[in-house]
Structure formats: structure tokens, C-alpha cells
PDB file of C-alpha atoms in Angstrom:
ATOM      1  CA  MET A  19      70.954  22.752   2.373  1.00  0.00           C
ATOM      2  CA  ASP A  20      68.308  25.021   3.914  1.00  0.00           C
ATOM      3  CA  LYS A  21      65.399  25.581   1.492  1.00  0.00           C
ATOM      4  CA  SER A  22      64.202  28.585   3.485  1.00  0.00           C
ATOM      5  CA  LYS A  23      67.543  30.357   3.043  1.00  0.00           C
ATOM      6  CA  VAL A  24      68.699  32.627   0.221  1.00  0.00           C
ATOM      7  CA  TYR A  25      72.281  31.945  -0.889  1.00  0.00           C
ATOM      8  CA  SER A  26      74.901  33.937  -2.729  1.00  0.00           C
ATOM      9  CA  VAL A  27      75.664  32.506  -6.150  1.00  0.00           C
ATOM     10  CA  GLU A  28      79.051  31.315  -4.854  1.00  0.00           C
ATOM     11  CA  GLU A  29      77.488  29.463  -1.904  1.00  0.00           C
ATOM     12  CA  ALA A  30      74.762  28.020  -4.121  1.00  0.00           C
ATOM     13  CA  SER A  31      77.272  26.759  -6.680  1.00  0.00           C
ATOM     14  CA  GLU A  32      79.263  24.909  -4.037  1.00  0.00           C
ATOM     15  CA  LEU A  33      76.129  23.363  -2.514  1.00  0.00           C
ATOM     16  CA  ILE A  34      74.824  22.260  -5.906  1.00  0.00           C
ATOM     17  CA  LYS A  35      78.147  20.691  -6.868  1.00  0.00           C
ATOM     18  CA  LYS A  36      78.278  18.755  -3.596  1.00  0.00           C
ATOM     19  CA  ALA A  37      74.684  17.557  -4.001  1.00  0.00           C
ATOM     20  CA  ALA A  38      75.267  16.363  -7.584  1.00  0.00           C
ATOM     21  CA  ASN A  39      76.447  12.763  -7.332  1.00  0.00           C
ATOM     22  CA  THR A  40      75.805  11.380 -10.812  1.00  0.00           C
ATOM     23  CA  LYS A  41      78.617  10.049 -12.982  1.00  0.00           C
ATOM     24  CA  PHE A  42      77.978  12.488 -15.839  1.00  0.00           C
ATOM     25  CA  ASP A  43      78.716  16.218 -15.936  1.00  0.00           C
ATOM     26  CA  GLU A  44      75.290  17.558 -14.987  1.00  0.00           C
ATOM     27  CA  SER A  45      73.975  20.824 -16.378  1.00  0.00           C
ATOM     28  CA  ILE A  46      73.453  23.684 -13.939  1.00  0.00           C
ATOM     29  CA  GLU A  47      70.081  25.282 -14.616  1.00  0.00           C
ATOM     30  CA  ALA A  48      68.375  28.503 -13.575  1.00  0.00           C
ATOM     31  CA  ASN A  49      64.660  29.150 -13.152  1.00  0.00           C
ATOM     32  CA  ILE A  50      63.869  32.861 -13.202  1.00  0.00           C
ATOM     33  CA  ASN A  51      60.415  33.611 -11.802  1.00  0.00           C
ATOM     34  CA  LEU A  52      58.870  36.763 -13.239  1.00  0.00           C
ATOM     35  CA  GLY A  53      56.119  39.072 -12.052  1.00  0.00           C
ATOM     36  CA  VAL A  54      54.468  39.344 -15.476  1.00  0.00           C
ATOM     37  CA  SER A  55      51.324  37.673 -16.830  1.00  0.00           C
ATOM     38  CA  PRO A  56      52.490  35.951 -20.043  1.00  0.00           C
ATOM     39  CA  ASP A  57      48.898  35.357 -21.139  1.00  0.00           C
ATOM     40  CA  LYS A  58      48.879  39.093 -21.874  1.00  0.00           C
ATOM     41  CA  GLN A  59      50.655  39.735 -25.169  1.00  0.00           C
ATOM     42  CA  GLU A  60      52.230  42.939 -23.873  1.00  0.00           C
ATOM     43  CA  HIS A  61      53.733  41.077 -20.896  1.00  0.00           C
ATOM     44  CA  GLN A  62      55.639  38.457 -22.850  1.00  0.00           C
ATOM     45  CA  VAL A  63      59.379  38.532 -22.214  1.00  0.00           C
ATOM     46  CA  ARG A  64      61.691  37.410 -24.987  1.00  0.00           C
ATOM     47  CA  THR A  65      65.338  38.294 -25.479  1.00  0.00           C
ATOM     48  CA  SER A  66      68.752  36.747 -26.076  1.00  0.00           C
ATOM     49  CA  VAL A  67      72.277  37.022 -24.719  1.00  0.00           C
ATOM     50  CA  ILE A  68      75.762  35.799 -25.617  1.00  0.00           C
ATOM     51  CA  LEU A  69      77.079  34.038 -22.529  1.00  0.00           C
ATOM     52  CA  PRO A  70      80.665  34.847 -21.520  1.00  0.00           C
ATOM     53  CA  HIS A  71      81.279  31.107 -21.062  1.00  0.00           C
ATOM     54  CA  GLN A  72      79.717  28.633 -23.487  1.00  0.00           C
ATOM     55  CA  VAL A  73      77.716  25.836 -21.916  1.00  0.00           C
ATOM     56  CA  GLY A  74      79.193  23.360 -24.375  1.00  0.00           C
ATOM     57  CA  LYS A  75      75.991  22.240 -26.034  1.00  0.00           C
ATOM     58  CA  LYS A  76      76.307  22.130 -29.813  1.00  0.00           C
ATOM     59  CA  ILE A  77      73.005  22.911 -31.483  1.00  0.00           C
ATOM     60  CA  LYS A  78      71.699  22.143 -34.962  1.00  0.00           C
ATOM     61  CA  ILE A  79      70.833  25.358 -36.787  1.00  0.00           C
ATOM     62  CA  LEU A  80      68.770  25.806 -39.944  1.00  0.00           C
ATOM     63  CA  VAL A  81      69.060  29.052 -41.923  1.00  0.00           C
ATOM     64  CA  PHE A  82      66.579  30.250 -44.538  1.00  0.00           C
ATOM     65  CA  ALA A  83      68.328  32.970 -46.545  1.00  0.00           C
ATOM     66  CA  GLU A  84      68.410  34.301 -50.096  1.00  0.00           C
ATOM     67  CA  LYS A  85      72.206  34.167 -50.296  1.00  0.00           C
ATOM     68  CA  ASP A  86      75.424  33.091 -48.525  1.00  0.00           C
ATOM     69  CA  ALA A  87      74.619  29.364 -48.720  1.00  0.00           C
ATOM     70  CA  ALA A  88      78.310  28.411 -48.873  1.00  0.00           C
ATOM     71  CA  GLU A  89      79.160  30.537 -45.816  1.00  0.00           C
ATOM     72  CA  ILE A  90      76.205  29.115 -43.882  1.00  0.00           C
ATOM     73  CA  LYS A  91      77.423  25.565 -44.545  1.00  0.00           C
ATOM     74  CA  LYS A  92      80.978  26.548 -43.644  1.00  0.00           C
ATOM     75  CA  LEU A  93      79.730  27.709 -40.239  1.00  0.00           C
ATOM     76  CA  GLY A  94      78.175  24.293 -39.647  1.00  0.00           C
ATOM     77  CA  ALA A  95      74.519  25.132 -40.248  1.00  0.00           C
ATOM     78  CA  SER A  96      72.023  23.709 -42.730  1.00  0.00           C
ATOM     79  CA  VAL A  97      70.599  25.777 -45.573  1.00  0.00           C
ATOM     80  CA  GLY A  98      66.821  25.934 -45.727  1.00  0.00           C
ATOM     81  CA  ASN A  99      65.006  25.243 -48.990  1.00  0.00           C
ATOM     82  CA  GLU A 100      61.578  24.282 -50.316  1.00  0.00           C
ATOM     83  CA  GLU A 101      62.197  20.582 -49.666  1.00  0.00           C
ATOM     84  CA  ILE A 102      63.023  21.145 -45.992  1.00  0.00           C
ATOM     85  CA  LEU A 103      60.015  23.444 -45.729  1.00  0.00           C
ATOM     86  CA  LYS A 104      57.774  20.591 -46.907  1.00  0.00           C
ATOM     87  CA  GLU A 105      59.336  18.264 -44.338  1.00  0.00           C
ATOM     88  CA  ILE A 106      58.599  20.801 -41.593  1.00  0.00           C
ATOM     89  CA  GLU A 107      55.036  21.123 -42.848  1.00  0.00           C
ATOM     90  CA  GLY A 108      54.731  17.359 -42.400  1.00  0.00           C
ATOM     91  CA  GLY A 109      55.951  17.622 -38.807  1.00  0.00           C
ATOM     92  CA  LYS A 110      59.580  16.614 -39.343  1.00  0.00           C
ATOM     93  CA  VAL A 111      61.768  19.128 -37.509  1.00  0.00           C
ATOM     94  CA  GLY A 112      65.340  18.069 -36.776  1.00  0.00           C
ATOM     95  CA  PHE A 113      66.801  21.402 -35.667  1.00  0.00           C
ATOM     96  CA  ASP A 114      67.325  23.278 -32.395  1.00  0.00           C
ATOM     97  CA  LYS A 115      67.275  26.772 -33.893  1.00  0.00           C
ATOM     98  CA  ILE A 116      65.926  28.382 -37.078  1.00  0.00           C
ATOM     99  CA  ILE A 117      67.160  31.698 -38.489  1.00  0.00           C
ATOM    100  CA  ALA A 118      65.545  33.436 -41.465  1.00  0.00           C
ATOM    101  CA  ASP A 119      65.759  36.613 -43.486  1.00  0.00           C
ATOM    102  CA  SER A 120      62.568  38.550 -44.229  1.00  0.00           C
ATOM    103  CA  SER A 121      62.212  37.119 -47.741  1.00  0.00           C
ATOM    104  CA  TRP A 122      61.450  33.675 -46.276  1.00  0.00           C
ATOM    105  CA  MET A 123      58.999  34.774 -43.590  1.00  0.00           C
ATOM    106  CA  PRO A 124      55.823  34.574 -45.756  1.00  0.00           C
ATOM    107  CA  LYS A 125      56.667  30.939 -46.537  1.00  0.00           C
ATOM    108  CA  LEU A 126      57.578  30.143 -42.928  1.00  0.00           C
ATOM    109  CA  ALA A 127      54.279  31.649 -41.786  1.00  0.00           C
ATOM    110  CA  LYS A 128      52.603  28.625 -43.381  1.00  0.00           C
ATOM    111  CA  VAL A 129      54.405  26.300 -40.944  1.00  0.00           C
ATOM    112  CA  ALA A 130      54.032  28.533 -37.871  1.00  0.00           C
ATOM    113  CA  LYS A 131      51.621  26.026 -36.303  1.00  0.00           C
ATOM    114  CA  VAL A 132      54.430  23.443 -36.426  1.00  0.00           C
ATOM    115  CA  LEU A 133      57.318  25.679 -35.356  1.00  0.00           C
ATOM    116  CA  GLY A 134      55.485  27.882 -32.845  1.00  0.00           C
ATOM    117  CA  PRO A 135      54.696  25.208 -30.218  1.00  0.00           C
ATOM    118  CA  ARG A 136      58.317  24.030 -30.422  1.00  0.00           C
ATOM    119  CA  GLY A 137      59.656  27.538 -29.826  1.00  0.00           C
ATOM    120  CA  LEU A 138      61.374  27.495 -33.220  1.00  0.00           C
ATOM    121  CA  MET A 139      59.473  30.123 -35.191  1.00  0.00           C
ATOM    122  CA  PRO A 140      61.932  32.888 -36.179  1.00  0.00           C
ATOM    123  CA  ASN A 141      61.172  36.087 -34.306  1.00  0.00           C
ATOM    124  CA  PRO A 142      62.578  39.644 -34.596  1.00  0.00           C
ATOM    125  CA  LYS A 143      62.669  40.034 -30.780  1.00  0.00           C
ATOM    126  CA  SER A 144      65.087  37.135 -30.431  1.00  0.00           C
ATOM    127  CA  GLY A 145      67.102  38.241 -33.460  1.00  0.00           C
ATOM    128  CA  THR A 146      66.290  35.123 -35.482  1.00  0.00           C
ATOM    129  CA  VAL A 147      64.571  37.187 -38.193  1.00  0.00           C
ATOM    130  CA  THR A 148      67.401  39.219 -39.663  1.00  0.00           C
ATOM    131  CA  GLU A 149      68.841  40.657 -42.851  1.00  0.00           C
ATOM    132  CA  ASN A 150      72.272  39.484 -41.696  1.00  0.00           C
ATOM    133  CA  PRO A 151      71.832  35.766 -40.933  1.00  0.00           C
ATOM    134  CA  ILE A 152      75.591  35.127 -41.036  1.00  0.00           C
ATOM    135  CA  ALA A 153      76.189  37.516 -38.124  1.00  0.00           C
ATOM    136  CA  VAL A 154      73.388  35.924 -36.084  1.00  0.00           C
ATOM    137  CA  LEU A 155      74.659  32.445 -36.912  1.00  0.00           C
ATOM    138  CA  LYS A 156      78.110  33.410 -35.623  1.00  0.00           C
ATOM    139  CA  GLU A 157      76.563  34.731 -32.402  1.00  0.00           C
ATOM    140  CA  PHE A 158      74.840  31.409 -31.727  1.00  0.00           C
ATOM    141  CA  ALA A 159      78.128  29.650 -32.448  1.00  0.00           C
ATOM    142  CA  GLN A 160      79.714  31.880 -29.772  1.00  0.00           C
ATOM    143  CA  GLY A 161      77.190  30.817 -27.138  1.00  0.00           C
ATOM    144  CA  LYS A 162      74.144  33.008 -27.711  1.00  0.00           C
ATOM    145  CA  VAL A 163      71.036  31.711 -25.944  1.00  0.00           C
ATOM    146  CA  GLU A 164      67.386  32.702 -26.217  1.00  0.00           C
ATOM    147  CA  LEU A 165      65.442  33.594 -23.089  1.00  0.00           C
ATOM    148  CA  ARG A 166      61.668  33.681 -23.123  1.00  0.00           C
ATOM    149  CA  ALA A 167      58.583  33.510 -20.947  1.00  0.00           C
ATOM    150  CA  GLU A 168      55.514  33.220 -23.142  1.00  0.00           C
ATOM    151  CA  LYS A 169      53.033  30.821 -21.529  1.00  0.00           C
ATOM    152  CA  VAL A 170      54.151  30.755 -17.889  1.00  0.00           C
ATOM    153  CA  PRO A 171      56.049  33.510 -16.016  1.00  0.00           C
ATOM    154  CA  ILE A 172      59.256  31.481 -15.767  1.00  0.00           C
ATOM    155  CA  ILE A 173      62.442  31.573 -17.832  1.00  0.00           C
ATOM    156  CA  HIS A 174      64.277  28.255 -17.709  1.00  0.00           C
ATOM    157  CA  THR A 175      67.834  28.152 -19.019  1.00  0.00           C
ATOM    158  CA  VAL A 176      71.166  26.374 -18.617  1.00  0.00           C
ATOM    159  CA  ILE A 177      73.995  28.452 -17.115  1.00  0.00           C
ATOM    160  CA  GLY A 178      76.790  25.883 -17.271  1.00  0.00           C
ATOM    161  CA  LYS A 179      78.018  22.472 -16.176  1.00  0.00           C
ATOM    162  CA  ARG A 180      78.896  21.010 -12.786  1.00  0.00           C
ATOM    163  CA  SER A 181      82.545  21.081 -13.890  1.00  0.00           C
ATOM    164  CA  PHE A 182      82.435  24.875 -14.365  1.00  0.00           C
ATOM    165  CA  GLU A 183      84.290  27.102 -11.933  1.00  0.00           C
ATOM    166  CA  THR A 184      82.004  29.063  -9.625  1.00  0.00           C
ATOM    167  CA  ARG A 185      83.178  32.285 -11.288  1.00  0.00           C
ATOM    168  CA  LYS A 186      81.988  31.111 -14.709  1.00  0.00           C
ATOM    169  CA  LEU A 187      78.572  30.084 -13.394  1.00  0.00           C
ATOM    170  CA  SER A 188      78.232  33.440 -11.651  1.00  0.00           C
ATOM    171  CA  GLU A 189      79.220  35.435 -14.741  1.00  0.00           C
ATOM    172  CA  ASN A 190      76.846  33.479 -16.987  1.00  0.00           C
ATOM    173  CA  LEU A 191      73.954  33.961 -14.569  1.00  0.00           C
ATOM    174  CA  ALA A 192      74.748  37.665 -14.159  1.00  0.00           C
ATOM    175  CA  SER A 193      74.694  38.112 -17.950  1.00  0.00           C
ATOM    176  CA  ILE A 194      71.326  36.375 -18.147  1.00  0.00           C
ATOM    177  CA  ILE A 195      69.808  38.468 -15.339  1.00  0.00           C
ATOM    178  CA  THR A 196      71.082  41.669 -16.987  1.00  0.00           C
ATOM    179  CA  ALA A 197      69.511  40.683 -20.322  1.00  0.00           C
ATOM    180  CA  VAL A 198      66.181  39.754 -18.729  1.00  0.00           C
ATOM    181  CA  ARG A 199      65.967  43.028 -16.813  1.00  0.00           C
ATOM    182  CA  ALA A 200      66.706  44.944 -20.019  1.00  0.00           C
ATOM    183  CA  ALA A 201      63.772  43.137 -21.679  1.00  0.00           C
ATOM    184  CA  LYS A 202      61.244  44.422 -19.129  1.00  0.00           C
ATOM    185  CA  PRO A 203      57.963  45.064 -20.988  1.00  0.00           C
ATOM    186  CA  GLU A 204      57.237  48.711 -21.654  1.00  0.00           C
ATOM    187  CA  GLY A 205      54.789  50.103 -19.140  1.00  0.00           C
ATOM    188  CA  PHE A 206      55.319  47.281 -16.618  1.00  0.00           C
ATOM    189  CA  LYS A 207      55.752  49.093 -13.289  1.00  0.00           C
ATOM    190  CA  LYS A 208      56.443  46.231 -10.868  1.00  0.00           C
ATOM    191  CA  GLU A 209      59.722  44.440 -10.211  1.00  0.00           C
ATOM    192  CA  LEU A 210      60.243  42.113 -13.181  1.00  0.00           C
ATOM    193  CA  ILE A 211      62.252  39.356 -11.462  1.00  0.00           C
ATOM    194  CA  LYS A 212      60.592  37.904  -8.352  1.00  0.00           C
ATOM    195  CA  SER A 213      63.100  35.150  -7.577  1.00  0.00           C
ATOM    196  CA  VAL A 214      65.831  32.978  -9.093  1.00  0.00           C
ATOM    197  CA  TYR A 215      66.504  29.330  -8.284  1.00  0.00           C
ATOM    198  CA  VAL A 216      69.509  27.316  -9.440  1.00  0.00           C
ATOM    199  CA  SER A 217      69.895  23.532  -9.492  1.00  0.00           C
ATOM    200  CA  SER A 218      71.750  20.712 -11.179  1.00  0.00           C
ATOM    201  CA  THR A 219      69.855  18.472 -13.609  1.00  0.00           C
ATOM    202  CA  MET A 220      69.102  15.834 -10.961  1.00  0.00           C
ATOM    203  CA  GLY A 221      69.568  17.847  -7.766  1.00  0.00           C
ATOM    204  CA  PRO A 222      67.562  20.114  -5.438  1.00  0.00           C
ATOM    205  CA  SER A 223      67.134  23.819  -6.162  1.00  0.00           C
ATOM    206  CA  VAL A 224      68.693  26.704  -4.240  1.00  0.00           C
ATOM    207  CA  ARG A 225      67.356  30.252  -4.135  1.00  0.00           C
ATOM    208  CA  ILE A 226      69.836  32.917  -5.224  1.00  0.00           C
ATOM    209  CA  ASP A 227      70.425  36.267  -3.548  1.00  0.00           C
ATOM    210  CA  LEU A 228      70.310  38.571  -6.584  1.00  0.00           C
ATOM    211  CA  SER A 229      72.441  41.173  -4.821  1.00  0.00           C
ATOM    212  CA  SER A 230      75.336  38.675  -4.925  1.00  0.00           C
ATOM    213  CA  LEU A 231      75.471  38.905  -8.716  1.00  0.00           C
ATOM    214  CA  GLN A 232      77.760  41.491 -10.240  1.00  0.00           C
ATOM    215  CA  PRO A 233      75.893  43.371 -13.007  1.00  0.00           C
ATOM    216  CA  THR A 234      77.245  42.985 -16.525  1.00  0.00           C
ATOM    217  CA  GLU A 235      77.080  45.110 -19.620  1.00  0.00           C
ATOM    218  CA  LYS A 236      74.322  44.063 -21.991  1.00  0.00           C
TER     219      LYS A 236
END
């Protein structure tokens, strides 16, 4: 594996799989290096995308909504209430994702200092503040992932597992790159994506030739 070389996503996938020698099915991760300055509010990049191939990680979702409690539970999520809000205020957060409708946002603003640093504060840009929480909940169940660069100019995300076919890894990464490019901050004139590196959880990273990725519809 030549660290000075840029590989097609197909070549990179094969190299990463060969280098991964653990007994478990390692995640394949992508680090997308951006040309923005996230310390500037107008340069923050935040978006989401439904991956064509789910990465297999089941996440715990909490939904704060005025209605549809039965449907939310049926879809496998927890229903937010005042009691859970107090637990969050005390620092107890046992969820991977939080969705809310606008009626709950004034109350959630009181726990922003707890949720914000964890990347869990509902946000309109990522679609987690919505008047249709059921639709958003279904999207996350279908493999929707959030992509953001807020403190450092890097988006880190999982694109699949070592057991995935190369085609699936390529299609997931292409979908992510398409979504990130579409989220380019308004007025930013430079190239948004500087470089992309892919690696397994425990393995070395490989730089990807972006021209080897087939563009996808957003």
C-alpha cells in the first residue's frame, strides 16, 4: 500500500479488506477533508443522506412530538416527555439521535448545552427539526446518516463493513460525496472537498481518487 498514491475506490476497497485482519467485521470509514473554516458560522457544513446500502448499525432514536406517540413506538423509537427532558438536563442521554417538532424546541433549548456538545441537538439543516417526525424517523430507519463539519474541517462517517461488496462501498461513498458537495456554503468560491481518505476501523488509510466515484442523484 503506497501512501503517496491516489487509488480508485475499487482499488482502495480491495487494499483495505486485505489489510483488515481482525476477527470481527470492521467498519469501513471515510474522512472527507474540506476547504472551509468551520470556526466561521457561515462555513459550517451540515447535511444528511439516505445511503443506498445500510451500514447495519441500529441506532436509538428519541422523538419529541405533539402527536403520533403510538406510531413512533411502533417504528422502534422512544417518545420524549417531560421526565426524559429532566434526565437529559441532569446529563443522562441514552440516545444516538433526537428528532423534534417545533413545539418542543423552546423546551429543548434549555438542554442545548447538554445535547450540543454530543451532536444531538435537533437542527433544521439536518432535518431533525420537522413538522413530520414520522417521515424523518422512517428515513433514519432506512439508513439516513448525518454529515457535519462544525469544529474541524473534516467529515467522518461510516460507509459500510469489510464484508460489503466493493460496489456497495463505492455507491455509499458516492452518495455521501454528492450530498456534501450539494451542501457547499453559499458564497464559498473554492473547491469544497480537498481530499477523501478511506480506512477500516483498525487499518491504515488510503486516499481516494474522486474521479473514480460515479455521481449519484441527491
